[in-house]
Coordinates of N, CA and C in Angstrom, one line a residue:
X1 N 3.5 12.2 10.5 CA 4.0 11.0 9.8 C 5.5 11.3 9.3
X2 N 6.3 12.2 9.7 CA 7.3 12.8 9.2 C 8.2 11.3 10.1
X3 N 9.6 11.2 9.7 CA 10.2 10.7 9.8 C 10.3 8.7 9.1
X4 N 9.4 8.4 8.6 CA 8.6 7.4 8.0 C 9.7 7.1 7.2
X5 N 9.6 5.9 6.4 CA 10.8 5.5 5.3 C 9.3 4.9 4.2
X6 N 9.2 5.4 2.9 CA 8.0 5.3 2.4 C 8.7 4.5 1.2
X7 N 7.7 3.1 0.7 CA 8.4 2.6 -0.6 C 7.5 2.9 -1.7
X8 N 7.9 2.9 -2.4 CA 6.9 3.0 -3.8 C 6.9 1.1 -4.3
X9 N 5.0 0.9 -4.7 CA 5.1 0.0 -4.9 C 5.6 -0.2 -6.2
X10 N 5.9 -1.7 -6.8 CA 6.5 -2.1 -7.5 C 6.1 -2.3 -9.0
X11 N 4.7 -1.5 -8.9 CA 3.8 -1.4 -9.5 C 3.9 0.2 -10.5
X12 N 4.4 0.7 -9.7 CA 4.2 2.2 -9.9 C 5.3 2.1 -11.0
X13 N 5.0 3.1 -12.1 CA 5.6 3.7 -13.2 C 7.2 4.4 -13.2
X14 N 7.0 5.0 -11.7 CA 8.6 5.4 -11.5 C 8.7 7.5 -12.8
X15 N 7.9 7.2 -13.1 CA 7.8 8.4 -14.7 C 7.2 9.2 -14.3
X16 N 7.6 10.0 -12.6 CA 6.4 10.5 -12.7 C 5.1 11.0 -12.3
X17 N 4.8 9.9 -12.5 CA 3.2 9.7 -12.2 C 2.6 10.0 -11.1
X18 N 1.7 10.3 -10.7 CA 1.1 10.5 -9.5 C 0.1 9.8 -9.0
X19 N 0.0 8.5 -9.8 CA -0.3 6.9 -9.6 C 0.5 6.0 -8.9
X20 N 1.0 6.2 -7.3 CA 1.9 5.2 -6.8 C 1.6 5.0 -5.3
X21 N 1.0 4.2 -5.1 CA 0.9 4.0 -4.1 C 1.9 3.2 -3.0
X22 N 2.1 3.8 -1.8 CA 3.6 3.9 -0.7 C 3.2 3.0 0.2
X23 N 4.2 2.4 0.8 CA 4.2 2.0 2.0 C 5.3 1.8 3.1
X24 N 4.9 2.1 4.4 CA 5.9 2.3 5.1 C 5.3 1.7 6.5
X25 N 6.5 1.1 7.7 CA 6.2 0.8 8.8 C 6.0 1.5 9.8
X26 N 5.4 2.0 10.5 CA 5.2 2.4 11.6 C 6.2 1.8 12.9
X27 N 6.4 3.2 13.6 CA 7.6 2.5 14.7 C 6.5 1.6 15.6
X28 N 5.2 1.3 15.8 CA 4.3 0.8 16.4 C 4.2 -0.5 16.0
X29 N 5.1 -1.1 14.6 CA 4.6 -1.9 13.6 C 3.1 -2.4 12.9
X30 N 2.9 -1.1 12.8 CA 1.6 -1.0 11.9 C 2.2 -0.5 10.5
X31 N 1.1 -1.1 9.6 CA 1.4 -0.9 8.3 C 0.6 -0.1 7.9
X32 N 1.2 1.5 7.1 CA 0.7 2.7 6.5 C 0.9 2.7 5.2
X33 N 0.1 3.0 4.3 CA -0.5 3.2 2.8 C -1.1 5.0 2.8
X34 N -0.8 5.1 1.5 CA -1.0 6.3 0.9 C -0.9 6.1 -0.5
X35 N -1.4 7.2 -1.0 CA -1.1 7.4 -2.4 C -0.5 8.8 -2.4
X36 N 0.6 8.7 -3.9 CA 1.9 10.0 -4.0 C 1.2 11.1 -3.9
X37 N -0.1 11.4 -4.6 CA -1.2 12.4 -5.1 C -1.8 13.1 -3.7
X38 N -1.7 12.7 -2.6 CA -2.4 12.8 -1.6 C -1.7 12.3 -0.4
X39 N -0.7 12.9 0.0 CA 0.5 11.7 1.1 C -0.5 12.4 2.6
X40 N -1.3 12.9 2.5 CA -2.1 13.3 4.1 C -2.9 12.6 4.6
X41 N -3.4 12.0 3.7 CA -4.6 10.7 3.9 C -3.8 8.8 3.7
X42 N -3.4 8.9 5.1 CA -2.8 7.5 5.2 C -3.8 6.5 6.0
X43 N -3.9 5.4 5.2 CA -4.7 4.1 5.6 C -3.4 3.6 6.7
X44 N -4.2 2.9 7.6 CA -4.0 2.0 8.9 C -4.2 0.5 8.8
X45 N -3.1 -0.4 8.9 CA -3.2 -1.6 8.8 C -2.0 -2.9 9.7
X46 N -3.3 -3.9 9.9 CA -1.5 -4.4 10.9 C -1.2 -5.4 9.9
X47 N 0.1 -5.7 10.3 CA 1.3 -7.0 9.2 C -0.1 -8.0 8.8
X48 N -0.5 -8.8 9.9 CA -1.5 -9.7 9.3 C -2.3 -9.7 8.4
X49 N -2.9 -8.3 8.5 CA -4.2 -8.2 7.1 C -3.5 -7.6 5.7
X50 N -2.3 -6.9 5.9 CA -1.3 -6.7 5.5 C -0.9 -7.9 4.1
X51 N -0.6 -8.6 4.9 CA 0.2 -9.8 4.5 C -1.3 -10.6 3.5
X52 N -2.2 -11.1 4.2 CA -3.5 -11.4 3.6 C -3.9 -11.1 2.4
X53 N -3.9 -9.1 2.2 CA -4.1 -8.8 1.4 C -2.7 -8.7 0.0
X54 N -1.5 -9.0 0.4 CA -0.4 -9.4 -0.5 C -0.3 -10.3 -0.9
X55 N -1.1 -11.2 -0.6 CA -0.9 -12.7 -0.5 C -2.3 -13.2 -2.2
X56 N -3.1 -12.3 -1.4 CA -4.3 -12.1 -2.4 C -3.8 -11.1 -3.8
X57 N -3.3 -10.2 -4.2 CA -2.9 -9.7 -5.1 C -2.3 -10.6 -5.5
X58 N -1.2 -11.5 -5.4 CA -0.4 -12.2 -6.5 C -1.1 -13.3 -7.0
X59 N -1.8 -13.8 -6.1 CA -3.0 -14.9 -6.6 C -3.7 -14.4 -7.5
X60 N -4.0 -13.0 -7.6 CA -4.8 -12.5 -9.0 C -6.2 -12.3 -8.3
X61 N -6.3 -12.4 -7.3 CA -8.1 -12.4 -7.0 C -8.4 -11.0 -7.1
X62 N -8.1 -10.0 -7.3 CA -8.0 -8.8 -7.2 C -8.4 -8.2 -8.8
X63 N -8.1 -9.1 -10.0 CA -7.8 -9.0 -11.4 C -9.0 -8.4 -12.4
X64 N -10.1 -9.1 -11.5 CA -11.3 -9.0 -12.4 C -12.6 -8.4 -11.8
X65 N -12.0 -7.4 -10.6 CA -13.2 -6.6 -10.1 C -13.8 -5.5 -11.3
X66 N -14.8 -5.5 -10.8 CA -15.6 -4.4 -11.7 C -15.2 -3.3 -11.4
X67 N -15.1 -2.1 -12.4 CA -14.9 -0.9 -12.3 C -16.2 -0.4 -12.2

């Protein structure tokens, strides 16, 4: 996964933390996720479900799952 351009989301603290979860494009245009804590274990996703599930966080449906 070397060569990747990884963003930190916009969510993350920036301080630090080892709470941030990345994302970056694949030259295949798949979309890759990780967390900073653990960059060897990357989730696999394409733009569509991608986008679905971005679409669903700002709407808040995400807000009131159970821990």
């Amino acid at each position: 996964m070397s060569g990747l351009t990884w963003r930190k989301s916009s969510y993350s603290s920036g301080l630090g933390s080892s709470e941030c979860v990345e994302v970056a494009t694949s030259p295949r245009n798949l979309i890759l996720l990780r967390e900073s804590d653990d960059p060897t274990a990357v989730i696999t996703t394409v733009p569509a479900r991608w986008a679905t599930f971005v679409r669903g966080v700002k709407r808040g449906d995400f807000d009131r799952l159970p821990q």
